[in-house]
Backbone as ProteinMPNN parsed JSONL, in Angstrom:
{"seq_chain_A": "MGRLLCRGAFSAIVWGLPGWRVFKARSGYLENFTVNEAEYNGLPLELDMLAGLDPPSDLRRFQPSDPASTGRDQLQGTRSDAIEAEGLDRLRKWSDHELVHVKRDWNGSADSLASAVLQRQGGIKVQGGPEYQDLVTLNRLDEILIHKTEIPWCEL", "coords_chain_A": {"N_chain_A": [[20.298, 27.775, -17.807], [22.403, 25.221, -18.833], [22.139, 21.683, -19.568], [23.976, 19.289, -17.766], [25.841, 16.934, -19.222], [26.853, 13.598, -18.898], [28.515, 10.504, -18.052], [26.655, 7.653, -17.096], [25.272, 5.186, -14.887], [22.9, 2.528, -14.623], [20.603, 0.316, -13.049], [18.805, -2.786, -12.753], [16.799, -4.894, -10.935], [14.892, -7.703, -10.687], [12.733, -8.303, -8.301], [10.996, -10.693, -6.453], [8.133, -10.529, -4.46], [6.386, -11.468, -1.458], [9.484, -11.829, 0.385], [11.729, -11.13, -1.091], [13.013, -12.411, -3.343], [15.407, -12.915, -5.868], [14.955, -12.714, -9.287], [16.033, -11.903, -11.77], [18.878, -9.895, -12.725], [20.434, -6.966, -13.891], [22.678, -4.486, -15.246], [23.338, -1.312, -16.789], [25.063, 1.038, -18.967], [25.482, 4.378, -19.92], [26.38, 7.099, -22.084], [26.585, 10.671, -22.437], [24.171, 11.523, -21.268], [22.021, 12.965, -18.809], [22.544, 12.481, -15.288], [20.168, 11.722, -13.973], [18.59, 10.906, -16.181], [20.066, 8.709, -17.106], [19.917, 6.975, -14.867], [17.15, 6.554, -14.795], [16.695, 4.792, -16.842], [16.678, 2.271, -15.809], [14.084, 1.249, -15.294], [12.854, 0.655, -17.926], [14.772, -1.32, -18.624], [14.308, -3.228, -16.647], [11.691, -3.946, -17.323], [12.172, -5.123, -19.807], [13.516, -7.419, -18.941], [11.456, -8.645, -17.482], [9.657, -9.227, -19.522], [10.735, -11.452, -20.706], [10.277, -13.478, -18.924], [8.477, -16.293, -17.652], [6.274, -15.73, -15.497], [6.331, -16.949, -12.193], [3.988, -17.566, -9.503], [4.859, -16.026, -7.328], [5.91, -13.799, -8.466], [4.016, -11.998, -9.09], [3.854, -9.672, -7.751], [6.045, -7.033, -7.806], [9.025, -5.057, -7.379], [10.447, -2.18, -8.737], [13.909, -1.777, -8.968], [15.418, 0.382, -9.531], [16.861, 3.33, -8.424], [16.111, 5.891, -9.318], [13.539, 5.637, -10.165], [11.825, 6.473, -8.306], [12.032, 9.149, -8.352], [10.682, 10.909, -10.194], [10.034, 13.603, -10.298], [12.457, 14.851, -10.5], [13.236, 14.573, -13.065], [13.86, 16.065, -16.192], [13.223, 17.486, -19.384], [12.962, 16.372, -22.835], [13.95, 13.794, -23.466], [13.87, 12.455, -21.018], [11.123, 12.535, -20.533], [10.245, 10.911, -22.632], [11.402, 8.44, -21.945], [10.089, 7.941, -19.525], [7.412, 7.814, -20.441], [7.529, 5.556, -22.117], [8.091, 3.555, -20.227], [5.754, 3.674, -18.605], [3.767, 3.017, -20.495], [4.48, 0.376, -21.071], [4.135, -0.774, -18.569], [1.366, -0.793, -18.339], [0.618, -3.012, -19.779], [1.031, -5.035, -18.056], [-1.176, -5.604, -16.415], [-2.194, -7.498, -14.649], [-0.393, -7.63, -12.655], [1.214, -6.296, -9.75], [2.758, -3.331, -9.152], [5.023, -2.552, -6.825], [6.035, -0.114, -4.586], [8.762, 0.328, -2.611], [9.997, 2.25, -0.233], [13.235, 3.194, 0.462], [16.068, 4.351, 2.274], [18.534, 3.788, 1.305], [19.688, 1.911, -1.365], [21.354, -0.672, -1.497], [21.891, -2.933, -3.128], [21.249, -2.152, -5.787], [22.956, 0.057, -5.982], [25.423, -1.228, -5.775], [25.559, -2.715, -8.171], [25.477, -0.573, -10.009], [27.858, 0.793, -9.368], [29.803, -1.1, -10.116], [29.349, -1.161, -12.866], [30.038, 1.465, -13.63], [32.793, 1.399, -13.104], [33.621, -0.528, -14.967], [32.697, 0.59, -17.282], [30.649, -0.468, -18.794], [27.842, -2.686, -19.296], [26.392, -5.131, -16.993], [25.425, -8.471, -16.502], [23.893, -10.27, -14.14], [24.452, -13.55, -13.103], [23.351, -15.402, -11.31], [22.91, -17.686, -8.486], [25.493, -17.398, -6.11], [25.924, -14.687, -6.703], [23.335, -13.624, -6.849], [22.583, -14.032, -4.194], [24.319, -12.252, -2.935], [23.173, -9.81, -3.729], [20.701, -9.948, -2.411], [21.582, -9.965, 0.249], [22.846, -7.421, 0.407], [20.589, -5.86, -0.022], [19.122, -6.277, 2.277], [20.74, -5.335, 4.248], [20.55, -3.16, 6.075], [18.69, -4.131, 7.875], [20.106, -6.147, 9.062], [22.299, -4.845, 10.233], [21.267, -2.781, 11.851], [20.288, -2.704, 15.055], [17.301, -3.766, 16.385], [15.104, -3.008, 18.918], [12.899, -4.827, 21.008], [11.261, -3.665, 22.86], [10.081, -0.556, 22.719], [11.506, 1.932, 24.206], [13.199, 4.405, 26.161], [15.929, 5.325, 28.301], [16.334, 8.05, 30.45]], "CA_chain_A": [[21.379, 26.884, -17.392], [22.438, 24.032, -19.675], [22.152, 20.367, -18.908], [25.294, 18.692, -17.63], [25.818, 15.574, -19.745], [27.965, 12.81, -18.379], [28.313, 9.065, -18.101], [25.826, 7.217, -15.982], [24.943, 3.766, -14.767], [21.568, 2.22, -14.13], [20.496, -1.108, -12.756], [17.46, -3.33, -12.605], [16.735, -6.189, -10.267], [13.513, -8.174, -10.581], [12.527, -8.886, -6.976], [9.686, -11.264, -6.156], [7.699, -10.211, -3.102], [7.29, -11.185, -0.346], [10.651, -12.684, 0.469], [12.852, -10.546, -1.801], [13.7, -13.39, -4.19], [15.937, -12.32, -7.094], [14.695, -13.485, -10.496], [17.04, -11.481, -12.747], [19.531, -8.626, -12.387], [21.331, -6.44, -14.922], [23.018, -3.067, -15.185], [23.736, -0.744, -18.067], [25.949, 2.194, -18.948], [25.177, 5.327, -20.989], [27.147, 8.336, -22.146], [25.873, 11.843, -22.935], [22.868, 11.638, -20.634], [22.121, 13.482, -17.447], [22.566, 11.39, -14.316], [18.797, 11.255, -13.763], [18.153, 10.164, -17.363], [20.745, 7.409, -17.116], [19.34, 6.13, -13.823], [15.754, 6.218, -15.079], [16.669, 3.684, -17.801], [16.515, 1.011, -15.084], [12.724, 0.724, -15.424], [12.724, -0.087, -19.191], [15.611, -2.521, -18.563], [13.596, -4.202, -15.827], [10.55, -4.435, -18.098], [12.732, -6.063, -20.791], [13.775, -8.688, -18.254], [10.163, -9.242, -17.14], [9.019, -9.729, -20.738], [11.292, -12.759, -21.01], [9.99, -14.435, -17.858], [7.168, -16.901, -17.449], [6.316, -15.427, -14.073], [5.687, -17.79, -11.193], [3.004, -16.833, -8.709], [5.448, -15.046, -6.421], [6.367, -12.632, -9.21], [2.863, -11.161, -9.399], [4.154, -8.387, -7.131], [7.471, -6.775, -7.953], [9.465, -3.707, -7.091], [11.575, -1.729, -9.54], [15.051, -1.521, -8.097], [16.092, 1.587, -9.963], [16.633, 4.391, -7.456], [15.49, 7.079, -9.901], [12.126, 5.419, -10.463], [11.066, 7.185, -7.275], [12.324, 10.578, -8.444], [10.211, 11.467, -11.457], [10.035, 15.057, -10.227], [13.793, 15.339, -10.818], [13.49, 14.405, -14.489], [13.506, 17.211, -17.006], [13.634, 17.365, -20.77], [12.17, 15.483, -23.677], [14.417, 12.405, -23.374], [13.333, 11.903, -19.772], [9.683, 12.329, -20.732], [10.073, 9.747, -23.512], [11.743, 7.245, -21.164], [8.997, 7.724, -18.574], [6.219, 7.395, -21.188], [7.731, 4.166, -22.541], [7.939, 2.704, -19.049], [4.347, 3.634, -18.197], [3.031, 2.244, -21.51], [4.788, -1.044, -20.904], [3.534, -1.229, -17.314], [-0.069, -1.028, -18.551], [0.456, -4.368, -20.315], [1.166, -5.948, -16.919], [-2.302, -5.222, -15.563], [-2.449, -8.5, -13.611], [0.714, -7.563, -11.708], [1.199, -5.131, -8.876], [4.039, -2.646, -9.016], [5.125, -2.171, -5.421], [7.112, 0.829, -4.282], [9.285, 0.186, -1.258], [10.912, 3.373, -0.017], [14.411, 2.91, 1.274], [17.045, 5.433, 2.263], [19.72, 3.336, 0.584], [19.448, 0.683, -2.11], [22.702, -1.21, -1.622], [22.04, -3.87, -4.24], [21.29, -1.382, -7.031], [24.185, 0.85, -5.951], [26.537, -2.135, -6.025], [25.595, -2.972, -9.614], [25.815, 0.669, -10.704], [29.285, 1.061, -9.147], [30.573, -2.03, -10.954], [29.181, -0.725, -14.256], [30.843, 2.672, -13.833], [34.196, 0.999, -13.158], [33.859, -1.265, -16.212], [32.136, 1.37, -18.382], [29.84, -1.389, -19.584], [26.781, -3.359, -18.554], [26.618, -6.387, -16.277], [24.283, -9.367, -16.345], [24.158, -11.137, -12.99], [24.131, -14.899, -13.563], [22.595, -16.2, -10.345], [23.647, -18.329, -7.406], [26.074, -16.528, -5.086], [25.745, -13.277, -7.063], [21.979, -13.26, -6.416], [22.578, -13.961, -2.732], [24.975, -10.995, -2.572], [22.189, -8.738, -3.9], [19.728, -10.073, -1.322], [22.259, -9.535, 1.476], [22.979, -5.964, 0.36], [19.254, -5.28, 0.079], [18.629, -6.414, 3.652], [21.845, -4.999, 5.14], [20.152, -2.3, 7.19], [18.002, -4.967, 8.86], [21.128, -6.934, 9.748], [23.201, -3.985, 10.995], [20.574, -1.92, 12.805], [19.677, -3.494, 16.12], [15.943, -3.345, 16.693], [14.679, -3.449, 20.24], [11.524, -5.316, 21.073], [10.505, -2.754, 23.721], [10.483, 0.799, 22.314], [11.571, 2.888, 25.299], [14.561, 4.888, 26.385], [16.223, 5.799, 29.653], [16.837, 9.427, 30.481]], "C_chain_A": [[21.306, 25.617, -18.232], [22.451, 22.746, -18.867], [23.577, 19.831, -18.887], [25.204, 17.243, -18.085], [27.052, 14.833, -19.265], [27.689, 11.328, -18.616], [27.483, 8.654, -16.897], [25.539, 5.738, -16.038], [23.515, 3.636, -14.275], [21.493, 0.724, -13.918], [19.046, -1.497, -12.6], [17.571, -4.707, -11.971], [15.266, -6.556, -10.161], [13.395, -8.938, -9.272], [11.126, -9.473, -6.921], [9.349, -10.996, -4.702], [6.542, -11.098, -2.699], [8.513, -12.092, -0.412], [11.871, -12.165, -0.247], [13.669, -11.584, -2.561], [14.157, -12.696, -5.475], [15.633, -13.247, -8.26], [15.716, -13.179, -11.586], [17.644, -10.167, -12.275], [20.492, -8.242, -13.506], [21.611, -4.972, -14.652], [23.442, -2.607, -16.562], [24.516, 0.543, -17.869], [25.611, 3.079, -20.141], [26.125, 6.518, -20.923], [26.256, 9.424, -22.724], [24.417, 11.905, -22.485], [23.07, 12.367, -19.315], [22.11, 12.28, -16.508], [21.162, 10.832, -14.116], [18.273, 10.464, -14.955], [18.787, 8.784, -17.402], [20.121, 6.478, -16.085], [17.928, 5.678, -14.173], [15.628, 5.09, -16.105], [16.571, 2.329, -17.12], [15.128, 0.417, -15.236], [12.513, 0.039, -16.771], [13.574, -1.359, -19.225], [14.904, -3.61, -17.768], [12.399, -4.782, -16.581], [11.0, -5.376, -19.214], [12.973, -7.424, -20.151], [12.471, -9.393, -17.904], [9.494, -9.862, -18.353], [9.516, -11.123, -21.089], [11.003, -13.823, -19.971], [8.601, -15.037, -18.015], [6.948, -16.798, -15.948], [5.62, -16.448, -13.193], [4.771, -16.932, -10.323], [3.636, -15.797, -7.79], [6.073, -13.861, -7.15], [5.179, -11.776, -9.642], [2.998, -9.785, -8.757], [5.657, -8.171, -7.289], [7.766, -5.31, -7.691], [10.576, -3.325, -8.046], [12.724, -1.338, -8.628], [15.735, -0.211, -8.404], [15.823, 2.74, -9.002], [15.932, 5.605, -8.037], [14.022, 6.861, -10.23], [11.248, 6.089, -9.421], [11.229, 8.688, -7.396], [11.891, 11.198, -9.749], [10.247, 12.983, -11.46], [11.402, 15.643, -10.567], [14.079, 15.274, -12.318], [13.032, 15.636, -15.251], [13.947, 16.925, -18.424], [12.874, 16.297, -21.517], [12.644, 14.043, -23.614], [13.865, 11.738, -22.122], [11.85, 11.61, -19.907], [9.431, 11.098, -21.589], [10.367, 8.448, -22.77], [10.61, 6.917, -20.203], [7.748, 7.218, -19.294], [6.34, 5.947, -21.646], [7.52, 3.211, -21.371], [6.492, 2.568, -18.628], [3.499, 2.852, -19.193], [3.26, 0.752, -21.329], [4.2, -1.598, -19.613], [2.046, -1.526, -17.471], [-0.334, -2.434, -19.081], [0.554, -5.424, -19.222], [0.039, -5.685, -15.921], [-2.59, -6.236, -14.46], [-1.322, -8.565, -12.579], [0.595, -6.288, -10.886], [2.611, -4.576, -8.767], [4.102, -2.075, -7.609], [6.289, -1.21, -5.259], [7.509, 0.643, -2.825], [10.313, 1.289, -1.068], [12.031, 2.951, 0.92], [15.354, 4.095, 1.192], [18.258, 5.071, 1.412], [19.394, 2.018, -0.092], [20.812, 0.079, -2.435], [22.894, -2.124, -2.804], [22.118, -3.133, -5.571], [22.557, -0.537, -7.102], [25.413, -0.001, -6.256], [26.679, -2.427, -7.52], [26.028, -1.725, -10.378], [27.299, 1.005, -10.544], [30.161, 0.17, -10.02], [30.51, -1.617, -12.419], [30.028, 0.509, -14.539], [32.326, 2.342, -13.91], [34.528, 0.32, -14.477], [33.512, -0.455, -17.447], [31.391, 0.463, -19.35], [28.87, -2.132, -18.693], [27.201, -4.683, -17.934], [25.319, -7.173, -16.265], [24.633, -10.345, -15.228], [23.629, -12.524, -13.317], [23.37, -15.756, -12.571], [23.476, -16.748, -9.25], [24.168, -17.354, -6.383], [25.905, -15.04, -5.407], [24.354, -12.791, -6.665], [21.93, -13.112, -4.905], [23.261, -12.689, -2.245], [23.998, -9.827, -2.674], [21.155, -8.755, -2.781], [20.338, -9.571, -0.015], [22.401, -8.019, 1.514], [21.63, -5.28, 0.543], [18.75, -5.27, 1.517], [19.658, -5.968, 4.689], [21.425, -4.123, 6.317], [19.414, -3.083, 8.269], [18.999, -5.774, 9.687], [21.945, -6.054, 10.694], [22.519, -3.15, 12.074], [19.842, -2.788, 13.814], [18.297, -2.926, 16.432], [15.564, -3.893, 18.06], [13.228, -3.885, 20.192], [10.653, -4.389, 21.903], [10.948, -1.326, 23.389], [10.418, 1.794, 23.477], [13.005, 3.359, 25.435], [14.703, 5.343, 27.831], [16.785, 7.203, 29.564], [17.75, 9.626, 31.66]], "O_chain_A": [[20.243, 25.003, -18.328], [22.732, 22.73, -17.668], [24.295, 19.916, -19.884], [24.573, 16.417, -17.426], [28.154, 15.382, -19.233], [26.736, 10.964, -19.304], [27.597, 9.236, -15.818], [25.562, 5.12, -17.102], [22.99, 4.52, -13.598], [22.234, -0.041, -14.536], [18.177, -0.662, -12.351], [18.336, -5.562, -12.417], [14.477, -5.795, -9.6], [13.883, -10.06, -9.141], [10.165, -8.809, -7.308], [10.176, -11.209, -3.815], [5.754, -11.463, -3.571], [8.545, -13.033, -1.206], [12.964, -12.696, -0.046], [14.892, -11.624, -2.431], [13.381, -11.972, -6.099], [16.001, -14.422, -8.239], [16.209, -14.09, -12.251], [17.019, -9.417, -11.525], [21.256, -9.068, -14.003], [20.875, -4.305, -13.924], [23.853, -3.409, -17.401], [24.616, 1.069, -16.76], [25.468, 2.581, -21.258], [26.605, 6.894, -19.854], [25.284, 9.132, -23.42], [23.54, 12.301, -23.253], [24.174, 12.38, -18.77], [21.709, 11.185, -16.901], [20.974, 9.616, -14.092], [17.585, 9.459, -14.774], [18.114, 7.797, -17.699], [19.827, 5.322, -16.39], [17.549, 4.544, -13.881], [14.56, 4.491, -16.226], [16.395, 1.32, -17.802], [14.994, -0.804, -15.303], [12.023, -1.091, -16.78], [13.151, -2.368, -19.79], [14.9, -4.775, -18.166], [12.127, -5.978, -16.487], [10.29, -6.328, -19.538], [12.672, -8.459, -20.746], [12.385, -10.615, -18.017], [8.84, -10.899, -18.243], [8.788, -11.898, -21.709], [11.442, -14.963, -20.12], [7.668, -14.367, -18.459], [7.381, -17.672, -15.198], [4.455, -16.776, -13.417], [4.792, -15.705, -10.412], [3.008, -14.779, -7.498], [6.699, -13.009, -6.52], [5.34, -10.901, -10.493], [2.331, -8.837, -9.172], [6.45, -9.045, -6.937], [6.89, -4.449, -7.768], [11.558, -4.057, -8.168], [12.526, -0.646, -7.63], [16.553, 0.261, -7.614], [14.665, 3.094, -8.784], [15.216, 6.295, -7.311], [13.322, 7.822, -10.548], [10.047, 6.254, -9.637], [10.628, 9.435, -6.624], [12.656, 11.945, -10.358], [10.466, 13.593, -12.506], [11.494, 16.827, -10.893], [15.057, 15.855, -12.788], [11.959, 16.18, -14.994], [14.923, 16.21, -18.649], [12.23, 15.432, -20.923], [11.819, 13.134, -23.701], [13.44, 10.584, -22.166], [11.37, 10.57, -19.456], [8.512, 10.326, -21.314], [9.654, 7.46, -22.947], [10.212, 5.759, -20.076], [7.092, 6.293, -18.814], [5.371, 5.19, -21.574], [6.852, 2.186, -21.507], [6.039, 1.464, -18.323], [2.608, 2.103, -18.792], [2.323, -0.041, -21.426], [3.808, -2.764, -19.562], [1.521, -2.419, -16.805], [-1.41, -2.986, -18.849], [0.197, -6.582, -19.442], [0.282, -5.558, -14.721], [-3.171, -5.877, -13.436], [-1.305, -9.454, -11.728], [-0.053, -5.325, -11.297], [3.536, -5.268, -8.342], [3.308, -1.203, -7.253], [7.393, -1.468, -5.738], [6.686, 0.786, -1.922], [11.382, 1.259, -1.678], [11.801, 2.429, 2.011], [15.431, 4.766, 0.163], [18.926, 5.948, 0.865], [18.876, 1.103, 0.548], [21.355, 0.297, -3.518], [23.952, -2.102, -3.433], [22.968, -3.454, -6.402], [23.168, -0.425, -8.165], [26.338, 0.46, -6.925], [27.782, -2.389, -8.066], [26.85, -1.809, -11.291], [27.931, 1.457, -11.499], [31.146, 0.633, -10.596], [31.507, -1.713, -13.136], [30.671, 0.588, -15.586], [33.048, 2.946, -14.704], [35.592, 0.557, -15.047], [33.974, -0.768, -18.544], [31.492, 0.611, -20.567], [29.055, -2.2, -17.478], [28.219, -5.271, -18.299], [24.245, -6.613, -16.044], [25.556, -11.148, -15.36], [22.489, -12.667, -13.758], [22.788, -16.765, -12.97], [24.628, -16.344, -9.093], [23.403, -16.562, -5.834], [25.76, -14.222, -4.498], [24.208, -11.664, -6.193], [21.312, -12.181, -4.388], [22.834, -12.104, -1.25], [23.988, -8.95, -1.811], [20.775, -7.705, -2.262], [19.694, -8.84, 0.738], [22.11, -7.394, 2.534], [21.543, -4.237, 1.191], [18.033, -4.355, 1.922], [19.469, -6.199, 5.884], [21.896, -4.324, 7.436], [19.499, -2.741, 9.448], [18.766, -6.05, 10.864], [22.251, -6.457, 11.816], [23.128, -2.845, 13.099], [18.904, -3.509, 13.475], [18.157, -1.735, 16.71], [15.689, -5.089, 18.322], [12.433, -3.357, 19.414], [9.443, -4.32, 21.688], [12.06, -0.927, 23.734], [9.384, 2.423, 23.7], [13.919, 2.757, 24.871], [13.726, 5.696, 28.491], [17.613, 7.501, 28.703], [18.274, 10.723, 31.857]]}, "name": "protein", "num_of_chains": 1, "seq": "MGRLLCRGAFSAIVWGLPGWRVFKARSGYLENFTVNEAEYNGLPLELDMLAGLDPPSDLRRFQPSDPASTGRDQLQGTRSDAIEAEGLDRLRKWSDHELVHVKRDWNGSADSLASAVLQRQGGIKVQGGPEYQDLVTLNRLDEILIHKTEIPWCEL"}
């Protein structure tokens, strides 16, 4: 079975933890890649953004925002392997930092950037201020919308 090549978007948000502070955010657009290959380009993009930062103490722990960074098992082919190898090589240079994986069912902030990129068919660089706050709000949306009870019990 051949690989289905298409257009794809990927995004990267440099989150400082704890507190989910946005340091930088960008998205990109590729053609003639599989969807998984396009999405996986978020990690190298994020590492490019990190390389340009003089990281404050709260950026010693960060989470890659790219949804495909959690799905390495879905990647196939030599291009995917090369993208993954580049990302891992670059991560080794950040030995004094901790790469944190936060599993979420939905990554609203990354999805929002990727959707905008697909509509424009071109990358986006988020400039800060209200745009950063929008990303934080989308990231925490499930906490806002899902009511959490203090006493975990139910009535039958």
